mmCIF file of N, CA, C and O in Angstrom:
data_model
loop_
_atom_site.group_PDB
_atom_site.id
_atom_site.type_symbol
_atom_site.label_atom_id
_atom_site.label_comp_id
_atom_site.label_asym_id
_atom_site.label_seq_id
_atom_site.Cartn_x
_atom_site.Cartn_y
_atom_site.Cartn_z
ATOM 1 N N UNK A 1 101.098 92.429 130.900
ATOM 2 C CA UNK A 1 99.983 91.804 130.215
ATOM 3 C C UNK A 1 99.841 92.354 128.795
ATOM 4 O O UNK A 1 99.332 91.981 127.738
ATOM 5 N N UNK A 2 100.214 92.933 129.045
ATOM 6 C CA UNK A 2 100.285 94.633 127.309
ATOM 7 C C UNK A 2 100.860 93.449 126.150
ATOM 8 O O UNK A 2 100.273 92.835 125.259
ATOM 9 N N UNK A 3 102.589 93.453 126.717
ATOM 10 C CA UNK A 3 103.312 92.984 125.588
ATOM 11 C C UNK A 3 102.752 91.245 125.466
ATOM 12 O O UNK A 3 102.779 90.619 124.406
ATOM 13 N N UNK A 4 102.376 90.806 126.482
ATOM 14 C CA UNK A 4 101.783 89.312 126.264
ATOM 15 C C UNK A 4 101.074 89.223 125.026
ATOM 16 O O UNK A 4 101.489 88.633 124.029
ATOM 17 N N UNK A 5 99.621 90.036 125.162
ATOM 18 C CA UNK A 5 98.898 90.282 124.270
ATOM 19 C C UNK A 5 99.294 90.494 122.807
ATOM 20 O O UNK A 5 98.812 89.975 121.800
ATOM 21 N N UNK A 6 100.344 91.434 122.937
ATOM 22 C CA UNK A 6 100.860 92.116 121.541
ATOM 23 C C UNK A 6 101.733 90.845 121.009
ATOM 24 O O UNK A 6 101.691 90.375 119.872
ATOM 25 N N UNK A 7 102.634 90.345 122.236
ATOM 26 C CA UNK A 7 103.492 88.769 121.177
ATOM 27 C C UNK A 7 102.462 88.139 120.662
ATOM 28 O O UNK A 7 102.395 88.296 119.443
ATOM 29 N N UNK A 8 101.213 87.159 121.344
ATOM 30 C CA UNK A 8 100.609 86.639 121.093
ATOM 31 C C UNK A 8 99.298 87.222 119.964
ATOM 32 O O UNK A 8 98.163 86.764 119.837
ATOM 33 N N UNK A 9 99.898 88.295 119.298
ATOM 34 C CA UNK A 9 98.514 88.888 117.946
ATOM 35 C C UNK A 9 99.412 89.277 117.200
ATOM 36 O O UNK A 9 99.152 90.209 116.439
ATOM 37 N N UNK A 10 101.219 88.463 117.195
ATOM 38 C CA UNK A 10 101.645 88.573 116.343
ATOM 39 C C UNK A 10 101.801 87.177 114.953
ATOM 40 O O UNK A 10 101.339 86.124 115.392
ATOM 41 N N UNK A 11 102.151 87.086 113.991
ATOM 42 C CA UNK A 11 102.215 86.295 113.221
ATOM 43 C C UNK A 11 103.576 85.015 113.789
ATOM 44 O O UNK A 11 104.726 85.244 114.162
ATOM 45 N N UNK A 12 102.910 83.816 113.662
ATOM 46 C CA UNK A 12 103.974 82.783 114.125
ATOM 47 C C UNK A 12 105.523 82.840 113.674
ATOM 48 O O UNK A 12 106.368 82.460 114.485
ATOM 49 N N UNK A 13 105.907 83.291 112.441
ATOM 50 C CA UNK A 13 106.905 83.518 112.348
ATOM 51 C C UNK A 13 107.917 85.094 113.047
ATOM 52 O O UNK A 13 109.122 85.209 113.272
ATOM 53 N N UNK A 14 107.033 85.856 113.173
ATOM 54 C CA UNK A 14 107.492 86.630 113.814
ATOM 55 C C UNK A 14 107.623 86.279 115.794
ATOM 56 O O UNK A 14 108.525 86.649 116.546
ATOM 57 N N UNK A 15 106.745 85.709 116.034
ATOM 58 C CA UNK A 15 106.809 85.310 117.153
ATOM 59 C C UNK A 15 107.982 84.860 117.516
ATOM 60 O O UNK A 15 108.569 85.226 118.534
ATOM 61 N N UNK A 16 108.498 83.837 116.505
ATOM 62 C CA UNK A 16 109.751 82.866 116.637
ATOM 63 C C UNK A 16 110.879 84.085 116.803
ATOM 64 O O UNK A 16 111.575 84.058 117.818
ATOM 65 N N UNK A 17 110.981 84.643 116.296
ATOM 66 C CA UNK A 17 112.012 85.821 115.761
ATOM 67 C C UNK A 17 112.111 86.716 117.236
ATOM 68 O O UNK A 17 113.193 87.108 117.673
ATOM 69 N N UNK A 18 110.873 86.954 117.885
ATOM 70 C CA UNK A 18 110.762 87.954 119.193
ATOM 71 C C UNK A 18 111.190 86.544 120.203
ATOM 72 O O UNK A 18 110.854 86.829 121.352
ATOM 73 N N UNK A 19 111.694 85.401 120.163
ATOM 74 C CA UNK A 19 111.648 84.421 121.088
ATOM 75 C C UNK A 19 113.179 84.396 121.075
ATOM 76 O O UNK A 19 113.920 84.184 122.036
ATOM 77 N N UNK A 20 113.547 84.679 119.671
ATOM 78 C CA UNK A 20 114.897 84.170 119.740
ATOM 79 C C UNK A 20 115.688 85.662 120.248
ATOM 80 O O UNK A 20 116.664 85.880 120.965
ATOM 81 N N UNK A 21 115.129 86.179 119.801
ATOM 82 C CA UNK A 21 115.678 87.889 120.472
ATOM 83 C C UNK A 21 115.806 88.119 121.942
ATOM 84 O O UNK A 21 116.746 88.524 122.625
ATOM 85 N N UNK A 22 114.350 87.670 122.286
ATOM 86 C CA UNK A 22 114.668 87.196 123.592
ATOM 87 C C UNK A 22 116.044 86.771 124.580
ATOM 88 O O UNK A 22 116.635 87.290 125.527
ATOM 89 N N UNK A 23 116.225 84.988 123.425
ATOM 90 C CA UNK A 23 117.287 84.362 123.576
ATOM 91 C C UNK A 23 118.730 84.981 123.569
ATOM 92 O O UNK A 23 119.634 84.645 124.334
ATOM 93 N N UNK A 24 118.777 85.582 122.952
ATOM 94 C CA UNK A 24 120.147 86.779 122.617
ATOM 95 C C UNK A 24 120.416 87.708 123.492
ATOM 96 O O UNK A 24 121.503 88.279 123.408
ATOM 97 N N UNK A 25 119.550 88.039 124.451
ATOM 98 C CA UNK A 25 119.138 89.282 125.721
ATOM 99 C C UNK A 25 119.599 88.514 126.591
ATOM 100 O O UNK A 25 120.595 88.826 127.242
ATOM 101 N N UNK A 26 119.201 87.807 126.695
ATOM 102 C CA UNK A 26 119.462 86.780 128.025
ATOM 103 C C UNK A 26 121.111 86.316 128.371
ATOM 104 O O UNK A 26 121.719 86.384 129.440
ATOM 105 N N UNK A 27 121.482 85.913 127.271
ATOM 106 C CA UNK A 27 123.094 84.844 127.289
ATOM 107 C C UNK A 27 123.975 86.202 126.646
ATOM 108 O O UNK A 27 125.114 85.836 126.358
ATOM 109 N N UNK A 28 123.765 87.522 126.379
ATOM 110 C CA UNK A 28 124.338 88.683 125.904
ATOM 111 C C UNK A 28 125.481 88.820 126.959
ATOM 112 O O UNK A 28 125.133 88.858 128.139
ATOM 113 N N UNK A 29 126.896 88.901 126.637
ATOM 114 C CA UNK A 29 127.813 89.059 127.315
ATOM 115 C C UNK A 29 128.048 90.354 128.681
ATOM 116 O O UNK A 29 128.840 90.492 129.613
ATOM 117 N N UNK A 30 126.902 91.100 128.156
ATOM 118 C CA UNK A 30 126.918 92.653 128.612
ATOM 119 C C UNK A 30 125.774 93.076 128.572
ATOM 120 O O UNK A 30 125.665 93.942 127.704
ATOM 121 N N UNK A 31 124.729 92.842 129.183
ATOM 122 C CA UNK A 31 122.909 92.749 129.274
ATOM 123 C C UNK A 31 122.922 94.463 129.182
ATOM 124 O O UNK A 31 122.013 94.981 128.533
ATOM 125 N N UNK A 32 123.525 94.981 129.562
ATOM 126 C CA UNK A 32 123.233 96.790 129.229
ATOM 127 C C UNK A 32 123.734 97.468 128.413
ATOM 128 O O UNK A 32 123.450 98.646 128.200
ATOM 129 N N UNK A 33 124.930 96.508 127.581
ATOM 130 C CA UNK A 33 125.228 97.242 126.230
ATOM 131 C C UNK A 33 125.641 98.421 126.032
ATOM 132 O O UNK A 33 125.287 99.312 125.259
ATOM 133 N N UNK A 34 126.726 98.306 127.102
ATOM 134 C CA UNK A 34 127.379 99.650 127.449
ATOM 135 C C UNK A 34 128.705 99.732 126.412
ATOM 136 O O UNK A 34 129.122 98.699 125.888
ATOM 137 N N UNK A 35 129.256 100.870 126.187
ATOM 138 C CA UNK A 35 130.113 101.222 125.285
ATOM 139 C C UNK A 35 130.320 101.276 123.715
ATOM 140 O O UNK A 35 129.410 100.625 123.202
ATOM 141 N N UNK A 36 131.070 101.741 122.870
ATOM 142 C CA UNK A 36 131.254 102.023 121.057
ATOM 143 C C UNK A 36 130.894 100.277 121.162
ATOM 144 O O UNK A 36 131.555 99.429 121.761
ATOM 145 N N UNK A 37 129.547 100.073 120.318
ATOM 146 C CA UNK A 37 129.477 98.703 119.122
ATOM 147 C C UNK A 37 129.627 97.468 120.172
ATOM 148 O O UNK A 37 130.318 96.481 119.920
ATOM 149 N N UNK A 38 128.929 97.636 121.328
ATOM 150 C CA UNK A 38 128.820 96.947 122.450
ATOM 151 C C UNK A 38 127.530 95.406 122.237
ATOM 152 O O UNK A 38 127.410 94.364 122.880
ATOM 153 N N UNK A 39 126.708 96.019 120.926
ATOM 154 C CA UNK A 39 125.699 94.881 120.322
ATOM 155 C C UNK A 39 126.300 94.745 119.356
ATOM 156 O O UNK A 39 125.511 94.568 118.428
ATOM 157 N N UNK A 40 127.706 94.721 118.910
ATOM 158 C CA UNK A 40 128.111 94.216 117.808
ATOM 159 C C UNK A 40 127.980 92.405 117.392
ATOM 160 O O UNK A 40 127.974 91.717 116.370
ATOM 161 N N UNK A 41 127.879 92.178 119.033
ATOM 162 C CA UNK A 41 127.896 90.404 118.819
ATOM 163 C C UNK A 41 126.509 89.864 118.649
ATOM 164 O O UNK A 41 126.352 88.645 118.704
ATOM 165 N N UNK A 42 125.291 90.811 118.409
ATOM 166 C CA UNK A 42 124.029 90.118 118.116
ATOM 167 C C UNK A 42 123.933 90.185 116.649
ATOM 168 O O UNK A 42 124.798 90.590 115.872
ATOM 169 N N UNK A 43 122.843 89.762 116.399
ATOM 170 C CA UNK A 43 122.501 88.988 114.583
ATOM 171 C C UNK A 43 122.290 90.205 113.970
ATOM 172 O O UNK A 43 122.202 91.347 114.422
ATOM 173 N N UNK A 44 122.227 89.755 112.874
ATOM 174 C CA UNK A 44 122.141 90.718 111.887
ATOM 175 C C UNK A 44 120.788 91.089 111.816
ATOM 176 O O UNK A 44 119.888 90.264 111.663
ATOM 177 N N UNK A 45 120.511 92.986 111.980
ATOM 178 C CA UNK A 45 119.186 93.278 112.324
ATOM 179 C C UNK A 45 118.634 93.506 112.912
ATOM 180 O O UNK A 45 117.473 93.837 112.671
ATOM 181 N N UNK A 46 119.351 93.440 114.442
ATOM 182 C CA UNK A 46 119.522 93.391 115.587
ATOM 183 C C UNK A 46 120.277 94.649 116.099
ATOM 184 O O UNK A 46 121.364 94.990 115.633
ATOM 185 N N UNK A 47 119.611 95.332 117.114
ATOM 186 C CA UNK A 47 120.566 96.265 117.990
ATOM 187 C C UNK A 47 119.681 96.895 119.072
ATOM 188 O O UNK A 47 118.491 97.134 118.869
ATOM 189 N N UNK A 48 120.276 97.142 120.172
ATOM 190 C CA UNK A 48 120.011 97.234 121.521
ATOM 191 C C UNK A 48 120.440 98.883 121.538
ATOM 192 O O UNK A 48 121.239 99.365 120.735
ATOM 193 N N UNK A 49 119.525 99.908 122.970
ATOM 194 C CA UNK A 49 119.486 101.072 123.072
ATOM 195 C C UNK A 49 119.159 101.083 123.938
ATOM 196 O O UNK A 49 118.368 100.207 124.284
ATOM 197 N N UNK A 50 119.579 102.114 124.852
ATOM 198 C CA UNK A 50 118.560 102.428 126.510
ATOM 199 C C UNK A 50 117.663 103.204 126.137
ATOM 200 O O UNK A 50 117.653 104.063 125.255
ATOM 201 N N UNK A 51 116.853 102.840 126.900
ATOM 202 C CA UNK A 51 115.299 104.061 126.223
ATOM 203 C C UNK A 51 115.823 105.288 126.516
ATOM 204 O O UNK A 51 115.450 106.257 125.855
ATOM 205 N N UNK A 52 116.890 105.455 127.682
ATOM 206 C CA UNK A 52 117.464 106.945 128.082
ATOM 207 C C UNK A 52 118.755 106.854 128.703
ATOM 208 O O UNK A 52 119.153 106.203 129.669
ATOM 209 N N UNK A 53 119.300 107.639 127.942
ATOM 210 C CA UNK A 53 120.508 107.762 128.046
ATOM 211 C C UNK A 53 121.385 108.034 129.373
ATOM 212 O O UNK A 53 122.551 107.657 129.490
ATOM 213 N N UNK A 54 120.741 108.664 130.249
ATOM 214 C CA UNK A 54 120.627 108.870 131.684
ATOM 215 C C UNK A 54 120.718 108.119 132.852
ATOM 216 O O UNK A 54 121.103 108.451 133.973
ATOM 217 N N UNK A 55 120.108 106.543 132.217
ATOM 218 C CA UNK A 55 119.424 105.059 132.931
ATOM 219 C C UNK A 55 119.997 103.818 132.395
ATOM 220 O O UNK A 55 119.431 102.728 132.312
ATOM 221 N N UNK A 56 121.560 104.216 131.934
ATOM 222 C CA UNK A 56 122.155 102.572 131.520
ATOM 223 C C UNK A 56 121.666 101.502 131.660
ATOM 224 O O UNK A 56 121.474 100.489 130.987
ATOM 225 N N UNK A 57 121.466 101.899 132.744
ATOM 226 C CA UNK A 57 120.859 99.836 133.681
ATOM 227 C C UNK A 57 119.040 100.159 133.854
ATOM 228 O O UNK A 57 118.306 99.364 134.440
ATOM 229 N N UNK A 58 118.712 101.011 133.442
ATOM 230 C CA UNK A 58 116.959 100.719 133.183
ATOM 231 C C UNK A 58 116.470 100.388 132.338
ATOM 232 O O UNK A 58 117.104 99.498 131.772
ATOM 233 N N UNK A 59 115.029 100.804 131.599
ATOM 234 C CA UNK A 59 114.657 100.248 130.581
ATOM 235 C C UNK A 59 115.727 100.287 129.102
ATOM 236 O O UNK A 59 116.253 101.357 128.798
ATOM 237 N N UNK A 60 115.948 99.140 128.330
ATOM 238 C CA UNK A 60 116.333 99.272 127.193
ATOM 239 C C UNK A 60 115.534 98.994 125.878
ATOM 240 O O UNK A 60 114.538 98.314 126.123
ATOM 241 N N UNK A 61 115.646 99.258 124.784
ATOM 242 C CA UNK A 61 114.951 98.802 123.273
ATOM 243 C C UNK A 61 115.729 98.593 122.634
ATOM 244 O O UNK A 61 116.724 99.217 122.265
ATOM 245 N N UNK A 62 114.972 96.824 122.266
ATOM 246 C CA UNK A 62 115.917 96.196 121.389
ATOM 247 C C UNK A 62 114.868 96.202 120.214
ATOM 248 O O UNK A 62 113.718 95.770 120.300
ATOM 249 N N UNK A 63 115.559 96.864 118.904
ATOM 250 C CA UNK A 63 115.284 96.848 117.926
ATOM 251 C C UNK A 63 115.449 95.358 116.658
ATOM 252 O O UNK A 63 116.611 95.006 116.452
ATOM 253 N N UNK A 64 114.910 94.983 116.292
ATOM 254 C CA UNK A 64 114.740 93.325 115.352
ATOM 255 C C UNK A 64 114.234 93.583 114.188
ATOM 256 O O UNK A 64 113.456 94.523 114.025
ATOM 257 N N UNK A 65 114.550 92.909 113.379
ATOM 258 C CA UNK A 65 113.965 92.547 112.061
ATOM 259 C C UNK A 65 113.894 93.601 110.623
ATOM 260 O O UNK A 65 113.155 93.775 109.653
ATOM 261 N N UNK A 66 115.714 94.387 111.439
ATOM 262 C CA UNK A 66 116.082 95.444 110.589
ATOM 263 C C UNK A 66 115.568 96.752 111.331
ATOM 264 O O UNK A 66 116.000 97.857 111.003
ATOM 265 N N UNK A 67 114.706 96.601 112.262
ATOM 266 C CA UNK A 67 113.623 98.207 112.812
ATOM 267 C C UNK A 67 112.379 97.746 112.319
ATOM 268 O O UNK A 67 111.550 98.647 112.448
ATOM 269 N N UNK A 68 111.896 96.732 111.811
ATOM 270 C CA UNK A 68 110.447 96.645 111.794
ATOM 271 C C UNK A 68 109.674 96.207 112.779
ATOM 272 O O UNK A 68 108.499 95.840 112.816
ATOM 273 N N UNK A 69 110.943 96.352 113.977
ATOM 274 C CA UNK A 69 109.909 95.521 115.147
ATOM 275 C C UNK A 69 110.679 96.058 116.544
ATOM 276 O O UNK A 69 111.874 96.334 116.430
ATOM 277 N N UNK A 70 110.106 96.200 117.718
ATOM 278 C CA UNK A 70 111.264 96.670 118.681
ATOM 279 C C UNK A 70 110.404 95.546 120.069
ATOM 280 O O UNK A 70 109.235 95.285 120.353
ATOM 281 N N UNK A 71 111.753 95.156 120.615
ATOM 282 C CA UNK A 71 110.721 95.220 121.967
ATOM 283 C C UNK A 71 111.338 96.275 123.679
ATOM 284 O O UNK A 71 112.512 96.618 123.817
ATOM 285 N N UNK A 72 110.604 96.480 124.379
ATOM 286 C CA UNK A 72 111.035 97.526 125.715
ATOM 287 C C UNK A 72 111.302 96.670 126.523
ATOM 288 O O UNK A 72 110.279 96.025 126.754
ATOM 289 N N UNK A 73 112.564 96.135 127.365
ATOM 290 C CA UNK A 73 112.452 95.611 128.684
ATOM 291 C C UNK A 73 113.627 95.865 129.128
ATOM 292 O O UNK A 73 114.693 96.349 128.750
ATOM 293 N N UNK A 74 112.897 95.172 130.499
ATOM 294 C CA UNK A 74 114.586 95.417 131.823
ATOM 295 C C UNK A 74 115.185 94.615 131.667
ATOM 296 O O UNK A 74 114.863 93.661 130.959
ATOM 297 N N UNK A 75 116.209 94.720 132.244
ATOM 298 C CA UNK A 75 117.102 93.467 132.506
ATOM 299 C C UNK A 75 116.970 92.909 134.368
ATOM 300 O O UNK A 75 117.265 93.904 135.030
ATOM 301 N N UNK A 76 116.730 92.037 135.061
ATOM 302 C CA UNK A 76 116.686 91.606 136.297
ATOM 303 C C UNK A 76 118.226 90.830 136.267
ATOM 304 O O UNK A 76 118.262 89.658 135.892
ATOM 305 N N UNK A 77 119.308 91.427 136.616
ATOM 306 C CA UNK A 77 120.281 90.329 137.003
ATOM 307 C C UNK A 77 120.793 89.524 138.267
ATOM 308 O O UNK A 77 121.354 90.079 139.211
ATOM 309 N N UNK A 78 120.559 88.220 138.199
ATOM 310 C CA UNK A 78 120.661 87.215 138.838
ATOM 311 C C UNK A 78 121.832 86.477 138.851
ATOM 312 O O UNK A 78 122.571 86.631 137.879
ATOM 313 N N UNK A 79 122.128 85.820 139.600
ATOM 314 C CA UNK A 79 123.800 84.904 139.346
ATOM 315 C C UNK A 79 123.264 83.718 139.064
ATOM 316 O O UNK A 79 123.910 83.147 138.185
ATOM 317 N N UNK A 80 121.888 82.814 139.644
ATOM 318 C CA UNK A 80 121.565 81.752 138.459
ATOM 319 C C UNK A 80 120.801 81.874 137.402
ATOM 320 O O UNK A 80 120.761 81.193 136.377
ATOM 321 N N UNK A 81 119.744 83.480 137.968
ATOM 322 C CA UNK A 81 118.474 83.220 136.582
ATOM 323 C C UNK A 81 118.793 84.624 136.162
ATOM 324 O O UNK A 81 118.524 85.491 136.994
ATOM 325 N N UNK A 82 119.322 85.012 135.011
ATOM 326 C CA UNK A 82 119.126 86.447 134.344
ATOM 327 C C UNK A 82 117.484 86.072 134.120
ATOM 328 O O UNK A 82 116.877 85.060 133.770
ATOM 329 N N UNK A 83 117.056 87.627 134.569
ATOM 330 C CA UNK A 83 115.667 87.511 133.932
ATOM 331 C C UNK A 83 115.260 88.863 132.915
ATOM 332 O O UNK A 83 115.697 89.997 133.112
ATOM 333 N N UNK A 84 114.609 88.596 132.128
ATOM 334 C CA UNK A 84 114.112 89.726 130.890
ATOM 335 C C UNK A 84 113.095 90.236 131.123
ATOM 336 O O UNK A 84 112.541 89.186 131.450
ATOM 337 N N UNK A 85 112.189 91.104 131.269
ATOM 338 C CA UNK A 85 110.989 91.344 131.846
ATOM 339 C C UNK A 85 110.425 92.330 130.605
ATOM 340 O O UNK A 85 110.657 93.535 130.701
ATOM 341 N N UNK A 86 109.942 91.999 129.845
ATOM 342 C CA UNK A 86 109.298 92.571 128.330
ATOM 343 C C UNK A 86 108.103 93.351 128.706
ATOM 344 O O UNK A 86 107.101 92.790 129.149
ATOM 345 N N UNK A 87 108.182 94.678 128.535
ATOM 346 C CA UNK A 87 106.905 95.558 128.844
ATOM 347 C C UNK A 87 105.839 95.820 127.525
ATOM 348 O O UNK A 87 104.634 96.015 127.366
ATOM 349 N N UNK A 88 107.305 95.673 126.524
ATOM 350 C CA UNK A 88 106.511 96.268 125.099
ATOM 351 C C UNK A 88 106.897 95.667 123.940
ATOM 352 O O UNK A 88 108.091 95.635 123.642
ATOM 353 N N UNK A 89 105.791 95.031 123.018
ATOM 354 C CA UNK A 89 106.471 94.204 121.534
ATOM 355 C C UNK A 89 105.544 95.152 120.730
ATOM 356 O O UNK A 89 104.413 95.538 121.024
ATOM 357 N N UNK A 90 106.352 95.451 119.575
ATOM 358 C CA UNK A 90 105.988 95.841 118.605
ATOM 359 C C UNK A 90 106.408 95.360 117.323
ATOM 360 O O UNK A 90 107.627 95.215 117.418
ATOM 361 N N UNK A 91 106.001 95.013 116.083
ATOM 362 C CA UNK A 91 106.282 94.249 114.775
ATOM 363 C C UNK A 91 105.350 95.288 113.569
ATOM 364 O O UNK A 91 104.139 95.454 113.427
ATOM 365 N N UNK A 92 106.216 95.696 113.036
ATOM 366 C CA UNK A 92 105.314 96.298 111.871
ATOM 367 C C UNK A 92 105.950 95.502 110.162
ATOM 368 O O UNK A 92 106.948 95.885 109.551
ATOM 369 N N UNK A 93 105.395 94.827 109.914
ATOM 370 C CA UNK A 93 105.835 93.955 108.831
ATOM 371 C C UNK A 93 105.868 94.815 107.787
ATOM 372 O O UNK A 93 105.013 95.686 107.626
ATOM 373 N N UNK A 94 106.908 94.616 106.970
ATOM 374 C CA UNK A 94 107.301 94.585 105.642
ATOM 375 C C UNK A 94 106.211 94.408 104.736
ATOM 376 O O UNK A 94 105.754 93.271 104.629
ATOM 377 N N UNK A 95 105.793 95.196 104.167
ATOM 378 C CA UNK A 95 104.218 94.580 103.017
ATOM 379 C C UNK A 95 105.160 95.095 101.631
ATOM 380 O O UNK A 95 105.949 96.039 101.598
ATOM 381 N N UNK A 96 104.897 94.406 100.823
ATOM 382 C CA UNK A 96 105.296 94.539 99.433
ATOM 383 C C UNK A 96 104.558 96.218 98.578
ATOM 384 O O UNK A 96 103.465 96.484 99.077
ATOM 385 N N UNK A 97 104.812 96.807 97.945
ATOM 386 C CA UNK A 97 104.315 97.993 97.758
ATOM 387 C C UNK A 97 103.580 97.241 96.482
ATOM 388 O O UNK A 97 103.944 96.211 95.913
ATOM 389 N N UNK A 98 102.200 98.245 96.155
ATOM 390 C CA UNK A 98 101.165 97.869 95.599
ATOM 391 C C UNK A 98 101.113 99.120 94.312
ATOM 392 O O UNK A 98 100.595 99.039 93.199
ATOM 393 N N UNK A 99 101.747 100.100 94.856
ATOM 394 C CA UNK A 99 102.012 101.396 93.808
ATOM 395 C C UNK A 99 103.313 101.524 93.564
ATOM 396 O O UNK A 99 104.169 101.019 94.290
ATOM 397 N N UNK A 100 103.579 102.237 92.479
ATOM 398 C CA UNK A 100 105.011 102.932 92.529
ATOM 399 C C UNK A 100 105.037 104.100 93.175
ATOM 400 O O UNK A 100 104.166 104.952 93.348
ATOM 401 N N UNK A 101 106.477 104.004 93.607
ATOM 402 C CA UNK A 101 106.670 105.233 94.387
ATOM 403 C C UNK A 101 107.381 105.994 93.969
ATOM 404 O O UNK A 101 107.983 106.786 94.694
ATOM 405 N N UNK A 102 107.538 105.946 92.280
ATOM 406 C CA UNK A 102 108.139 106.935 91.837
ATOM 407 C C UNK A 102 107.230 107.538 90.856
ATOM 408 O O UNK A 102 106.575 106.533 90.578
ATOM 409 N N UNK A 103 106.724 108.491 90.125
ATOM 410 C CA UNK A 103 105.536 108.611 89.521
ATOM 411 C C UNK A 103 106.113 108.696 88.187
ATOM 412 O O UNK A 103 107.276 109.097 88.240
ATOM 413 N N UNK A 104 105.598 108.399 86.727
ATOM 414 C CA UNK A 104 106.399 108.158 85.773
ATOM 415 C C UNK A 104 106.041 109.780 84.920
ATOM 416 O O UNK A 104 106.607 110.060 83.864
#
């Protein structure tokens, strides 16, 4: 109910972006992303991690939108329905800087 909340109090375009990430989890050749550059075949911006290194096949974080956004889930594998089960979305947007950050 957590991450429901959190997709849905995110901005529509980002939404789209956590939908299609989604989409990429799902039809991923290798749902646990095991081995060297194993998320090499997702988009640019994109990359997948087990929350612990210990738990291949448990929770993973897939990182989006460069690292400005991650989401936490399992993988449920099925032979007709892979299922994704999203515990946690997070999006921290890009804001344009308002100061310099170098001081003159």
């Amino acid at each position: 109910m957590d991450a429901l909340a959190g997709f849905e109090a995110l901005p529509d375009d980002v939404r789209e972006i956590v939908l299609a990430v989604r989409s990429e989890l799902v039809v991923a050749k290798d749902p646990y992303f095991r081995g060297i550059d194993a998320d090499a075949g997702l988009p640019d911006g994109m990359r997948v991690r087990p929350d612990r290194s210990t738990d291949p096949k448990g929770r993973h974080i897939c990182f989006f939108d460069d690292g400005y956004g991650w989401l936490k889930y399992t993988f449920v594998r099925r032979t007709e329905d892979p299922q994704i089960v999203v515990e946690e979305v997070f999006w921290h947007g890009a804001e344009p800087l308002t100061w310099s950050p170098v001081e003159p």
